[in-house]
């Protein structure tokens, strides 16, 4: 998990404490935002954070300096917009970032077509680069971006700018799966990942997540710097626990199990970190299948049956009249799945 | 003959300026737009539909008016006015928005979005959207919403949603940020009708081609009237679409002097101006590399001008390149100059210009006496000034309730 922190929000000293705290709470790395006056990839929360930081007099040099102190505990990457880098000079900015201990760079408004000089400068100074893919990216662009990524490929999970969303978008899961199939580079999903549950859901299909607005919002909402540090620390620990639970809870796939193979023989109606729903190859009715081999706990089972209900209601008609829940596992008893079976008269 | 694709729009590089500095999400959309425009431009059906709209709906060709009393008053070169103020909706902006709305429809997009400063581009976009039955959202800085209230009402009457933008300097720059953010989220079904020769490739080239009609007509009309090309063409610029439209036709004719007029606001030394070429340094904003007003760290500085349409800290990348190459000259005129130009044209010709265009009038007034009587200056009168009457009245203390 990468935690995004706006440099200079609410001040540099607190930023340093927040970085320490998120690393202590289990963030694997920190994405340190260097605030820019016109952040077109950011939604209202990170915009507000940047504006507060700029009004407090935050400079790029001060933000980079603060990275140095924290870089011993966890890798620090910086995120900013092309103008701040270009204004300093591609090479000079890369050199200064490297000297301050930063190990990676994220510049979202530098697509491959414009990034040549920057990537070369990063390579000269030992800075790894992050590149992007989005739900609109065709496969060849995903592959080209992945090939250019020395750090990781950042999958922008939703069509839109940074910000929290109520649920994980299907686009995030689809994009992560598509990207994973195209590259061996790590694929991290960001934009629209704002809760521990969402992080866990996304982490099941990607190599990691980037959490940003949910952190910056907590800093903005806090009454004091101490509250900000404590609130962010609690949140990041929660996300860490959820991610660890995903890692622990997954039984290994059984190489002989057809359901573990999850071959897409028919149209998939739904998928998320927990389960997928498709028409059963044998019965031709919607079937929900747990992502993992074996049998889930009752809460997960109930959640999966609920997802099947939504799909079956939409496709078959009202439950009871048109179809019913059939939990009987006739052919593959040791991998949990449930059919939405048609009433024979319907 | 239809130009080959690369000849029509180029590769998006104007010397060291231009480019496509956007989030990955938008890259495929920009490529799609480039292909769509080139195909549309090569399609006689598209061109004849646009030409018919420009003739029957906009009222083109717009006249080239001989400014006899102005010329007499100034004493020097003969001044001609390219009357974009007479277009439907009152400015040159409609040339661009009709073309882009036709393109949006052709691309199957049901919604258009736009940024606006003075409101002229917002009104022109809302007008085109009404004409084609497209959904329309216009982003406008809160400061501009206040100083151009009448244009907000016009847009709303035309069926557009006007979204006041409260971030940053709350003017055109921030409205453009917000339009880009909307587009990142809505790119599948929405076309971003950018209002000037700014933004990522291919926008600067598309807007230039759609505004080129100003220059093409001017050349024909000037030759018919005077027997030759003008000696100088003077146009105001915020982003620079009217200037690029009229310059485009003359760039290859070295005998025609091209003069762009930026906003000097309260004076270049005051720091409160919009003179990106005069006082900016190369930078990246709104997807393009261009001359840009910024502080020592690269943070973009707010622009200032009496005219909301020139309140922009950057400028079209092709203008930045023309300035660097020395092909066009860029000067700046202050708020006071603009108000004087506004009064001068109104008194001598009975034409009330937009405050934006009044910057060009002011520069022509400075230039004309320096040139011989057989020289000709064309001023691009990019818009009419009804929207600015209230503001000028306040500034001149012409309203009864002024202290």
XYZ file of C-alpha atoms in Angstrom:
749
model
C 0.000 0.000 0.000
C 1.184 3.443 -0.943
C -0.043 6.367 1.155
C -0.332 9.764 -0.575
C 0.562 12.726 1.631
C 0.387 16.374 0.513
C 3.694 18.072 1.325
C 3.243 21.137 3.510
C -0.298 20.324 4.623
C -0.884 21.822 7.116
C 2.847 22.593 7.495
C 6.179 20.875 6.794
C 6.748 19.719 10.378
C 3.379 17.964 10.464
C 4.015 16.457 7.035
C 7.165 14.848 8.431
C 5.194 13.423 11.350
C 2.459 12.159 9.022
C 5.009 10.393 6.846
C 6.565 8.732 9.893
C 3.142 7.735 11.153
C 1.864 6.207 7.897
C 5.071 4.215 7.541
C 4.743 3.064 11.148
C 1.107 2.125 10.545
C 2.044 -0.129 7.664
C 2.307 1.867 4.435
C 4.866 0.160 2.195
C 5.849 3.436 0.562
C 4.853 7.086 0.567
C 3.767 9.219 -2.394
C 4.666 12.728 -1.365
C 2.675 15.406 -3.179
C 4.541 18.566 -4.183
C 1.669 21.052 -4.378
C 1.028 22.819 -7.700
C -1.286 25.738 -8.393
C -3.247 23.961 -11.158
C -3.618 20.255 -10.345
C -5.869 19.040 -13.173
C -5.770 15.369 -12.171
C -6.948 16.104 -8.621
C -10.461 16.315 -7.210
C -11.669 18.832 -4.617
C -9.973 17.234 -1.574
C -6.410 17.144 -2.895
C -6.984 20.514 -4.610
C -7.914 21.985 -1.243
C -4.928 20.325 0.410
C -2.589 21.748 -2.223
C -4.091 25.198 -1.914
C -3.703 25.246 1.873
C -0.107 24.062 1.535
C 0.700 26.707 -1.082
C -0.893 29.455 0.979
C 1.342 28.342 3.852
C 4.337 29.045 1.586
C 5.264 25.460 0.695
C 8.000 25.230 -1.954
C 9.132 22.211 -4.016
C 12.567 22.388 -2.363
C 11.062 22.241 1.122
C 8.941 19.227 0.232
C 11.887 17.342 -1.231
C 13.981 18.163 1.837
C 11.349 16.635 4.068
C 11.450 13.427 2.024
C 15.075 12.944 2.948
C 14.412 12.549 6.645
C 11.818 9.841 6.059
C 13.464 7.931 3.229
C 15.384 5.669 5.599
C 12.164 4.099 6.919
C 10.345 3.481 3.633
C 10.724 4.368 -0.058
C 9.487 7.874 -0.849
C 8.257 8.892 -4.277
C 7.188 12.383 -5.160
C 4.132 13.316 -7.165
C 3.764 16.632 -8.905
C 2.806 18.214 -12.214
C 5.021 18.743 -15.217
C 5.348 22.502 -14.875
C 7.116 22.428 -11.523
C 9.629 19.930 -12.872
C 10.081 21.674 -16.220
C 10.424 25.053 -14.534
C 13.385 23.827 -12.483
C 14.694 21.882 -15.485
C 14.162 18.140 -16.000
C 17.706 17.247 -15.065
C 18.023 19.629 -12.155
C 14.754 18.490 -10.580
C 15.747 14.828 -10.924
C 19.163 15.558 -9.438
C 17.691 17.440 -6.494
C 15.087 14.745 -5.876
C 17.759 12.048 -5.924
C 19.997 14.038 -3.608
C 17.151 14.386 -1.136
C 16.634 10.631 -0.959
C 13.524 10.341 -3.119
C 13.516 7.106 -5.091
C 10.573 7.425 -7.511
C 8.687 10.049 -9.515
C 5.020 10.355 -10.427
C 4.092 13.102 -12.928
C 0.561 12.477 -14.187
C 0.505 15.060 -16.983
C 3.573 13.675 -18.747
C 2.332 10.959 -21.087
C 4.957 8.892 -22.921
C 4.928 11.308 -25.874
C 6.205 14.128 -23.672
C 8.277 12.254 -21.110
C 11.472 11.430 -23.029
C 13.714 14.089 -21.471
C 12.270 13.465 -18.033
C 12.714 9.700 -18.115
C 16.290 10.172 -19.306
C 16.976 12.590 -16.449
C 15.478 10.140 -13.951
C 17.615 7.337 -15.285
C 20.759 9.463 -15.009
C 20.011 10.207 -11.380
C 18.669 6.839 -10.286
C 15.027 7.864 -9.882
C 12.493 5.188 -10.809
C 9.511 6.351 -12.845
C 5.861 5.517 -12.465
C 3.735 5.456 -15.619
C -0.018 5.345 -16.019
C -2.840 3.458 -17.584
C -6.532 4.332 -17.470
C -9.855 2.693 -18.316
C -9.630 4.450 -21.699
C -6.203 3.002 -22.526
C -6.033 0.472 -25.341
C -3.858 -2.591 -24.682
C -0.926 -1.297 -26.710
C -0.719 1.873 -24.621
C -0.923 -0.129 -21.393
C 1.931 -2.298 -22.593
C 4.010 0.700 -23.700
C 3.481 2.456 -20.372
C 4.297 -0.711 -18.462
C 7.499 -1.125 -20.469
C 8.537 2.426 -19.505
C 7.718 1.974 -15.819
C 10.828 1.368 -13.761
C 8.886 1.612 -10.473
C 5.347 0.434 -11.184
C 2.362 0.944 -13.454
C -0.270 3.172 -11.874
C -3.732 2.010 -12.936
C -6.200 4.898 -12.660
C -9.190 2.939 -11.426
C -11.987 5.231 -12.518
C -12.746 7.665 -15.280
C -12.153 10.794 -13.298
C -9.878 12.741 -11.008
C -8.669 11.798 -7.540
C -11.302 11.436 -4.844
C -13.153 8.942 -2.682
C -16.020 6.942 -4.190
C -18.827 4.996 -2.539
C -17.820 1.694 -4.082
C -14.941 0.218 -6.007
C -15.567 0.781 -9.688
C -15.810 -2.215 -11.958
C -13.402 -0.269 -14.215
C -10.700 -0.566 -11.551
C -10.973 -4.339 -11.373
C -11.211 -4.720 -15.143
C -8.238 -2.438 -15.747
C -6.066 -4.137 -13.126
C -6.819 -7.530 -14.631
C -6.115 -6.270 -18.153
C -2.848 -4.659 -17.086
C -1.723 -7.722 -15.133
C -2.198 -9.832 -18.235
C -0.047 -7.445 -20.288
C 2.939 -6.928 -18.007
C 5.091 -8.409 -15.296
C 5.649 -4.948 -13.839
C 3.785 -4.339 -10.577
C 0.336 -2.845 -11.133
C -1.008 -0.574 -8.405
C -4.518 0.803 -8.470
C -5.259 4.331 -7.341
C -8.023 6.952 -7.686
C -11.269 5.927 -6.038
C -9.729 3.650 -3.394
C -10.741 5.256 -0.110
C -11.626 2.645 2.507
C -10.017 -0.427 4.014
C -12.642 -2.669 2.415
C -12.125 -1.075 -0.994
C -8.358 -1.466 -0.653
C -8.814 -5.149 0.146
C -11.154 -5.643 -2.786
C -8.716 -4.040 -5.214
C -5.650 -5.719 -3.731
C -7.109 -9.096 -4.649
C -6.657 -8.321 -8.352
C -3.676 -5.910 -8.294
C -0.230 -5.783 -6.734
C -1.193 -2.952 -4.455
C -3.210 0.200 -3.962
C -2.599 3.925 -3.662
C -4.733 5.711 -1.089
C -4.760 9.504 -1.292
C -7.864 11.644 -0.863
C -8.992 9.610 2.158
C -5.750 10.595 3.890
C -5.703 14.227 2.789
C -9.348 14.639 3.837
C -8.487 13.476 7.361
C -5.685 16.017 7.553
C -7.971 18.806 6.302
C -10.730 17.866 8.749
C -8.492 17.638 11.804
C -8.661 20.500 14.302
C -4.992 20.265 15.251
C -1.822 18.758 13.759
C -1.888 16.123 16.541
C -5.411 15.108 15.556
C -4.362 14.941 11.905
C -1.439 12.636 12.666
C -3.566 10.387 14.919
C -6.494 10.204 12.497
C -4.304 9.356 9.498
C -2.399 6.782 11.564
C -5.616 5.003 12.583
C -6.889 4.972 8.997
C -3.685 3.615 7.481
C -3.518 0.891 10.162
C -7.074 -0.097 9.274
C -6.181 -0.381 5.589
C -3.079 -2.390 6.489
C -5.160 -4.841 8.567
C -7.659 -5.284 5.765
C -4.897 -5.933 3.234
C -3.213 -8.427 5.577
C -6.543 -10.203 6.091
C -6.870 -10.613 2.315
C -3.390 -12.057 2.196
C -4.070 -14.485 5.081
C -7.562 -15.515 4.079
C -6.702 -16.739 0.626
C -6.338 -20.515 0.497
C -4.052 -21.573 -2.354
C -5.788 -22.501 -5.612
C -6.173 -26.209 -6.338
C -4.577 -27.017 -9.722
C -7.160 -29.734 -10.364
C -10.218 -27.587 -9.597
C -12.131 -26.227 -12.603
C -13.543 -23.371 -10.566
C -10.093 -22.275 -9.381
C -9.068 -22.097 -13.023
C -11.925 -19.626 -13.515
C -11.704 -20.033 -17.275
C -13.957 -17.500 -18.952
C -15.980 -20.003 -20.882
C -19.118 -17.889 -20.732
C -19.932 -14.222 -20.168
C -19.061 -12.975 -16.700
C -21.881 -10.938 -15.179
C -19.961 -9.637 -12.202
C -16.609 -9.896 -10.487
C -14.877 -8.459 -7.499
C -12.226 -9.448 -5.014
C -14.540 -11.919 -3.311
C -16.252 -13.738 -6.136
C -17.266 -13.876 -9.761
C -20.649 -14.578 -11.363
C -21.113 -16.261 -14.728
C -23.471 -18.666 -16.405
C -22.706 -22.214 -15.286
C -21.185 -24.186 -18.167
C -23.296 -27.205 -17.316
C -26.609 -25.702 -16.178
C -26.581 -22.405 -18.147
C -27.896 -20.436 -15.169
C -26.081 -17.710 -13.210
C -23.653 -19.083 -10.664
C -21.588 -17.263 -8.046
C -18.132 -18.675 -7.344
C -15.807 -17.801 -4.459
C -12.407 -16.518 -5.611
C -10.672 -19.045 -3.422
C -10.655 -22.823 -3.152
C -12.500 -24.307 -0.183
C -15.393 -22.984 1.851
C -15.834 -19.365 3.055
C -17.089 -18.082 6.377
C -20.816 -17.359 6.783
C -20.443 -13.576 6.294
C -18.638 -13.943 2.967
C -21.097 -16.625 1.862
C -24.046 -14.359 2.635
C -22.403 -11.459 0.812
C -21.830 -13.609 -2.251
C -25.420 -14.910 -2.288
C -26.559 -11.269 -2.127
C -24.487 -10.447 -5.226
C -25.972 -13.464 -7.025
C -29.457 -12.204 -6.106
C -28.782 -8.863 -7.789
C -27.587 -10.513 -10.981
C -30.328 -13.163 -11.067
C -33.109 -10.659 -10.356
C -31.928 -8.559 -13.260
C -31.459 -11.432 -15.666
C -34.144 -13.936 -14.733
C -36.905 -11.999 -12.988
C -38.124 -11.998 -9.388
C -36.641 -14.489 -6.932
C -39.134 -17.190 -5.920
C -41.261 -16.753 -9.034
C -38.547 -17.097 -11.651
C -35.659 -18.675 -9.800
C -34.416 -19.899 -6.458
C -31.101 -20.214 -4.601
C -29.564 -23.653 -5.020
C -26.584 -24.140 -2.699
C -26.137 -27.779 -3.548
C -22.626 -28.429 -4.945
C -23.100 -31.545 -6.994
C -20.026 -31.685 -9.232
C -17.389 -29.696 -7.345
C -18.211 -30.012 -3.643
C -14.930 -28.585 -2.279
C -15.011 -25.155 -4.008
C -17.856 -22.978 -2.770
C -20.399 -21.925 -5.413
C -24.156 -21.347 -5.594
C -26.537 -21.537 -8.560
C -29.535 -19.314 -9.251
C -31.705 -22.107 -10.548
C -34.731 -21.459 -12.770
C -38.142 -22.647 -11.648
C -39.098 -25.271 -14.159
C -42.323 -23.502 -14.972
C -40.924 -20.080 -15.380
C -7.286 20.043 -52.541
C -7.579 18.728 -49.051
C -4.373 18.973 -47.100
C -2.783 15.736 -45.966
C -3.549 15.029 -42.300
C -0.168 16.092 -40.958
C -0.207 19.246 -43.061
C -3.597 20.332 -41.777
C -3.014 20.032 -38.053
C 0.749 19.538 -37.900
C 2.365 17.441 -35.208
C 1.383 19.744 -32.367
C 4.871 21.222 -32.041
C 5.395 24.919 -32.596
C 9.130 25.313 -32.211
C 9.793 24.527 -28.557
C 6.107 25.058 -27.725
C 2.921 22.996 -27.915
C 2.605 19.303 -27.169
C 0.127 17.164 -25.322
C 0.722 17.338 -21.563
C -2.346 15.510 -20.296
C -3.189 12.592 -18.022
C -3.086 9.197 -19.717
C -6.900 9.021 -19.537
C -7.206 11.757 -22.174
C -4.533 10.615 -24.625
C -6.791 8.256 -26.604
C -9.496 10.940 -26.769
C -7.071 13.476 -28.229
C -5.956 10.957 -30.829
C -9.586 10.197 -31.682
C -10.310 13.924 -31.978
C -7.381 14.496 -34.316
C -8.455 11.697 -36.632
C -12.089 12.826 -36.520
C -11.264 16.430 -37.376
C -8.957 15.535 -40.240
C -11.592 13.199 -41.684
C -14.361 15.751 -41.240
C -12.294 18.490 -42.847
C -11.727 16.263 -45.876
C -15.441 15.503 -46.128
C -17.195 17.918 -48.532
C -20.485 17.277 -46.728
C -19.056 18.472 -43.427
C -17.465 21.523 -44.995
C -20.576 22.548 -46.888
C -22.717 22.175 -43.767
C -20.296 24.352 -41.805
C -20.057 26.916 -44.604
C -23.840 27.122 -44.827
C -24.089 27.674 -41.075
C -21.434 30.368 -41.166
C -23.328 32.111 -43.975
C -26.955 31.692 -42.938
C -26.697 31.476 -39.159
C -23.621 33.515 -38.235
C -23.953 36.066 -41.041
C -20.573 35.567 -42.701
C -18.681 36.948 -44.391
C -18.365 39.625 -41.752
C -17.719 43.055 -43.295
C -14.385 44.818 -43.498
C -15.416 48.331 -42.523
C -13.428 51.382 -43.557
C -12.968 53.481 -40.405
C -12.920 56.915 -42.068
C -13.394 59.180 -39.073
C -11.000 57.107 -36.954
C -8.382 57.291 -39.731
C -8.915 61.031 -40.000
C -8.643 61.490 -36.242
C -5.429 59.450 -36.000
C -3.747 60.962 -39.038
C -1.685 58.297 -40.771
C -2.426 54.830 -42.011
C -5.852 53.859 -43.275
C -7.651 51.775 -40.631
C -9.985 48.933 -41.599
C -12.067 46.977 -39.115
C -12.728 43.253 -39.493
C -16.209 43.093 -38.004
C -16.387 39.872 -35.974
C -18.561 41.901 -33.587
C -21.373 41.571 -36.127
C -21.435 37.781 -35.930
C -24.376 36.070 -34.297
C -23.689 36.011 -30.515
C -21.461 39.075 -30.904
C -17.953 37.713 -31.291
C -15.639 35.507 -33.325
C -16.164 32.644 -30.854
C -19.129 31.262 -32.815
C -16.862 30.341 -35.776
C -15.118 27.836 -33.542
C -18.062 26.502 -31.532
C -20.222 25.695 -34.561
C -17.364 23.749 -36.104
C -16.682 21.870 -32.889
C -20.376 21.177 -32.268
C -20.671 19.691 -35.766
C -17.608 17.624 -34.968
C -19.056 16.509 -31.619
C -22.229 15.398 -33.339
C -20.229 13.559 -35.988
C -18.231 11.801 -33.234
C -21.444 10.695 -31.549
C -20.937 12.832 -28.450
C -24.190 14.045 -26.899
C -22.686 16.561 -24.495
C -20.322 19.484 -24.868
C -18.439 21.300 -22.140
C -16.576 24.581 -22.267
C -14.609 27.024 -20.161
C -15.351 30.697 -20.420
C -13.859 33.944 -19.200
C -15.893 36.904 -20.405
C -18.702 34.535 -21.252
C -18.462 35.040 -25.022
C -17.152 31.530 -25.638
C -19.646 30.096 -23.155
C -22.500 31.843 -24.942
C -21.203 30.708 -28.328
C -20.907 27.099 -27.093
C -24.364 27.174 -25.500
C -25.742 28.605 -28.755
C -24.218 25.849 -30.862
C -25.432 23.249 -28.346
C -28.962 24.658 -28.526
C -28.826 24.587 -32.313
C -27.784 20.949 -32.395
C -29.711 19.737 -29.354
C -26.586 18.892 -27.363
C -26.364 18.925 -23.595
C -24.052 21.753 -22.495
C -22.094 22.570 -19.337
C -20.033 25.752 -19.078
C -17.395 26.300 -16.381
C -16.885 29.902 -15.345
C -14.786 31.380 -12.546
C -16.791 32.926 -9.714
C -15.142 36.300 -10.306
C -16.265 36.239 -13.928
C -19.748 35.004 -13.052
C -20.061 38.186 -11.054
C -18.605 40.653 -13.559
C -20.358 39.093 -16.577
C -23.718 38.313 -15.000
C -25.654 39.023 -18.183
C -23.738 36.396 -20.131
C -24.510 33.861 -17.390
C -28.202 34.497 -17.929
C -27.773 34.220 -21.700
C -26.137 30.809 -21.301
C -28.850 29.637 -18.952
C -31.567 30.807 -21.332
C -29.828 28.823 -24.052
C -30.219 25.720 -21.914
C -26.670 25.417 -20.609
C -25.716 24.608 -17.070
C -23.257 27.222 -15.786
C -20.938 25.873 -13.083
C -19.222 28.607 -11.019
C -15.623 27.647 -10.234
C -14.356 28.621 -6.801
C -10.836 27.187 -6.887
C -7.602 29.130 -7.368
C -7.953 32.618 -8.819
C -11.616 31.915 -9.730
C -11.144 33.114 -13.313
C -10.556 31.628 -16.769
C -7.497 29.589 -15.760
C -9.459 27.772 -13.068
C -12.516 27.349 -15.267
C -10.224 25.609 -17.753
C -8.848 23.336 -15.001
C -12.375 22.376 -14.052
C -13.407 21.708 -17.647
C -10.384 19.416 -18.037
C -11.299 17.587 -14.818
C -14.851 17.109 -16.058
C -13.516 15.789 -19.356
C -11.249 13.268 -17.588
C -14.424 11.852 -16.005
C -16.805 12.171 -18.952
C -14.586 11.658 -21.971
C -16.629 8.824 -23.481
C -19.746 10.833 -24.290
C -18.521 14.406 -23.972
C -16.630 16.698 -26.323
C -14.549 19.458 -24.777
C -15.201 22.543 -26.887
C -12.089 24.465 -25.981
C -12.462 28.179 -26.646
C -9.081 29.288 -27.874
C -5.888 28.164 -29.593
C -4.707 26.709 -26.287
C -4.731 23.291 -24.641
C -3.185 20.022 -25.757
C -2.695 19.087 -29.410
C -4.798 18.954 -31.567
C -6.899 21.754 -30.007
C -4.678 24.727 -30.928
C -4.590 23.589 -34.544
C -8.306 22.760 -34.737
C -9.316 26.138 -33.324
C -6.876 27.899 -35.665
C -8.383 26.130 -38.671
C -11.926 26.984 -37.569
C -10.959 30.652 -37.036
C -8.872 30.909 -40.199
C -12.018 32.099 -41.989
C -11.416 35.527 -40.407
C -8.071 35.843 -42.173
C -9.222 34.350 -45.449
C -12.092 36.807 -45.737
C -9.933 39.725 -44.594
C -7.379 39.123 -47.326
C -10.024 38.960 -50.074
C -11.869 41.984 -48.752
C -8.728 44.039 -48.281
C -7.515 43.254 -51.793
C -10.911 44.169 -53.211
C -10.946 47.432 -51.296
C -7.315 48.556 -51.545
C -5.879 46.401 -54.291
C -3.330 44.763 -52.010
C -2.687 43.090 -48.665
C -2.674 45.181 -45.488
C 0.604 46.463 -44.107
C -0.301 45.437 -40.579
C -2.884 43.226 -38.906
C -3.601 44.026 -35.265
C -5.499 41.687 -32.933
C -5.903 41.300 -29.188
C -5.066 38.070 -27.445
C -5.936 36.268 -24.277
C -5.487 32.705 -25.460
C -5.286 34.158 -28.943
C -7.962 32.596 -31.157
C -9.101 35.698 -33.050
C -5.475 36.710 -33.515
C -4.452 33.236 -34.725
C -7.463 33.080 -37.021
C -6.577 36.321 -38.776
C -2.777 35.797 -38.611
C -2.952 32.268 -40.061
C -3.763 33.610 -43.506
C -0.884 36.117 -43.496
C 1.915 34.245 -41.720
C 3.446 33.233 -45.042
C 3.310 36.807 -46.402
C 6.317 38.460 -44.831
C 5.255 41.933 -46.016
C 2.245 41.859 -43.719
C 3.155 42.890 -40.192
C 1.372 40.887 -37.504
C 0.775 42.595 -34.175
C -0.716 40.788 -31.190
C -1.881 42.873 -28.255
C -1.735 41.399 -24.774
C -3.352 42.824 -21.662
C -1.013 45.075 -19.696
C -3.727 45.391 -17.056
C -2.620 47.861 -14.401
C 0.747 48.138 -16.167
C 3.491 45.580 -16.801
C 5.501 46.885 -13.858
C 2.534 46.526 -11.498
C 2.612 42.744 -11.817
C -1.135 42.891 -12.451
C -1.446 42.010 -16.124
C -2.026 39.196 -18.585
C 1.055 39.648 -20.759
C 2.324 36.061 -21.032
C 4.630 36.744 -23.966
C 6.030 39.993 -22.593
C 6.509 38.864 -19.017
C 6.134 35.063 -18.949
C 8.668 32.285 -19.283
C 8.146 28.912 -20.976
C 5.977 26.611 -18.897
C 3.294 23.932 -19.056
C -0.362 24.694 -18.382
C -3.597 23.148 -19.614
C -1.808 20.504 -21.627
C 0.547 22.700 -23.607
C 3.994 24.204 -23.308
C 3.852 27.924 -23.907
C 4.792 31.310 -22.507
C 3.329 31.408 -19.037
C 3.108 33.788 -16.089
C 4.607 31.949 -13.124
C 6.547 32.577 -9.947
C 10.126 31.544 -9.219
C 9.022 27.995 -8.285
C 6.812 27.404 -11.311
C 3.472 28.098 -9.639
C 1.137 29.770 -12.103
C 0.405 33.424 -11.330
C -3.036 34.962 -11.660
C -3.487 37.183 -14.664
C -5.245 40.554 -14.406
C -7.126 42.524 -17.006
C -10.151 44.764 -17.205
C -11.402 42.336 -19.846
C -12.245 38.892 -18.552
C -11.449 37.350 -21.937
C -7.794 38.364 -21.569
C -7.434 37.282 -17.959
C -5.323 34.260 -18.854
C -1.768 33.566 -17.647
C -0.774 31.679 -20.791
C -1.181 32.109 -24.525
C -1.630 29.789 -27.490
C 1.596 27.886 -28.196
C 1.665 28.973 -31.844
C 1.733 32.614 -30.737
C 4.629 31.810 -28.409
C 6.436 30.303 -31.403
C 5.619 33.242 -33.723
C 6.999 35.575 -31.062
C 10.144 33.497 -30.600
C 10.698 33.391 -34.363
C 10.088 37.123 -34.675
C 7.363 36.587 -37.278
C 4.757 38.421 -35.211
C 5.236 41.294 -32.790
C 3.523 41.184 -29.439
C 2.867 44.371 -27.536
C 0.659 45.099 -24.563
C -1.936 47.753 -23.773
C -3.208 48.642 -20.317
C -6.704 48.744 -18.886
C -6.669 52.535 -19.301
C -5.538 52.214 -22.919
C -8.366 49.768 -23.574
C -10.985 52.074 -22.106
C -9.578 54.940 -24.207
C -9.730 52.709 -27.301
C -13.286 51.751 -26.399
C -14.279 55.424 -26.217
C -12.333 56.389 -29.330
C -13.985 53.822 -31.586
C -17.398 54.474 -30.137
C -17.119 58.237 -30.675
C -15.544 58.168 -34.131
C -17.268 55.212 -35.761
C -20.399 54.519 -33.759
C -19.094 51.046 -32.989
C -18.884 49.882 -29.368
C -16.110 47.294 -29.216
C -15.581 44.614 -26.610
C -12.941 45.670 -24.093
C -10.807 42.834 -25.431
C -10.968 44.235 -28.963
C -10.465 47.752 -27.575
C -6.886 46.719 -26.721
C -6.314 46.195 -30.457
C -7.987 49.523 -31.254
C -5.677 51.221 -28.773
C -2.613 49.692 -30.403
C -3.843 50.670 -33.870
C -4.318 54.211 -32.590
C -0.694 54.232 -31.481
C 0.562 52.663 -34.694
C -1.438 54.542 -37.362
C 0.265 57.949 -36.969
C 3.653 56.254 -37.377
C 2.704 54.915 -40.810
C 2.201 56.800 -44.093
C -1.278 57.587 -45.394
C -1.028 54.948 -48.111
C -0.469 52.196 -45.553
C -3.326 50.025 -44.336
C -3.940 48.590 -40.880
C -6.584 45.934 -40.319
C -7.880 45.731 -36.755
C -9.627 42.512 -35.825
C -12.699 43.698 -33.979
C -13.229 40.380 -32.247
C -16.411 41.226 -30.355
C -18.999 43.823 -29.549
C -18.981 45.762 -26.302
C -22.536 45.644 -25.000
C -21.384 43.275 -22.251
C -18.803 45.826 -21.102
C -20.917 48.990 -21.043
C -21.729 48.633 -17.358
C -18.082 48.139 -16.418
C -16.876 51.054 -18.513
C -19.639 53.252 -17.101
C -18.521 52.478 -13.570
C -14.893 53.102 -14.403
C -15.682 56.442 -16.015
C -18.116 57.410 -13.261
C -21.007 57.667 -15.712
C -23.544 55.992 -13.442
C -25.646 58.200 -11.203
C -25.102 56.110 -8.102
C -21.320 56.417 -8.213
C -19.689 58.264 -5.330
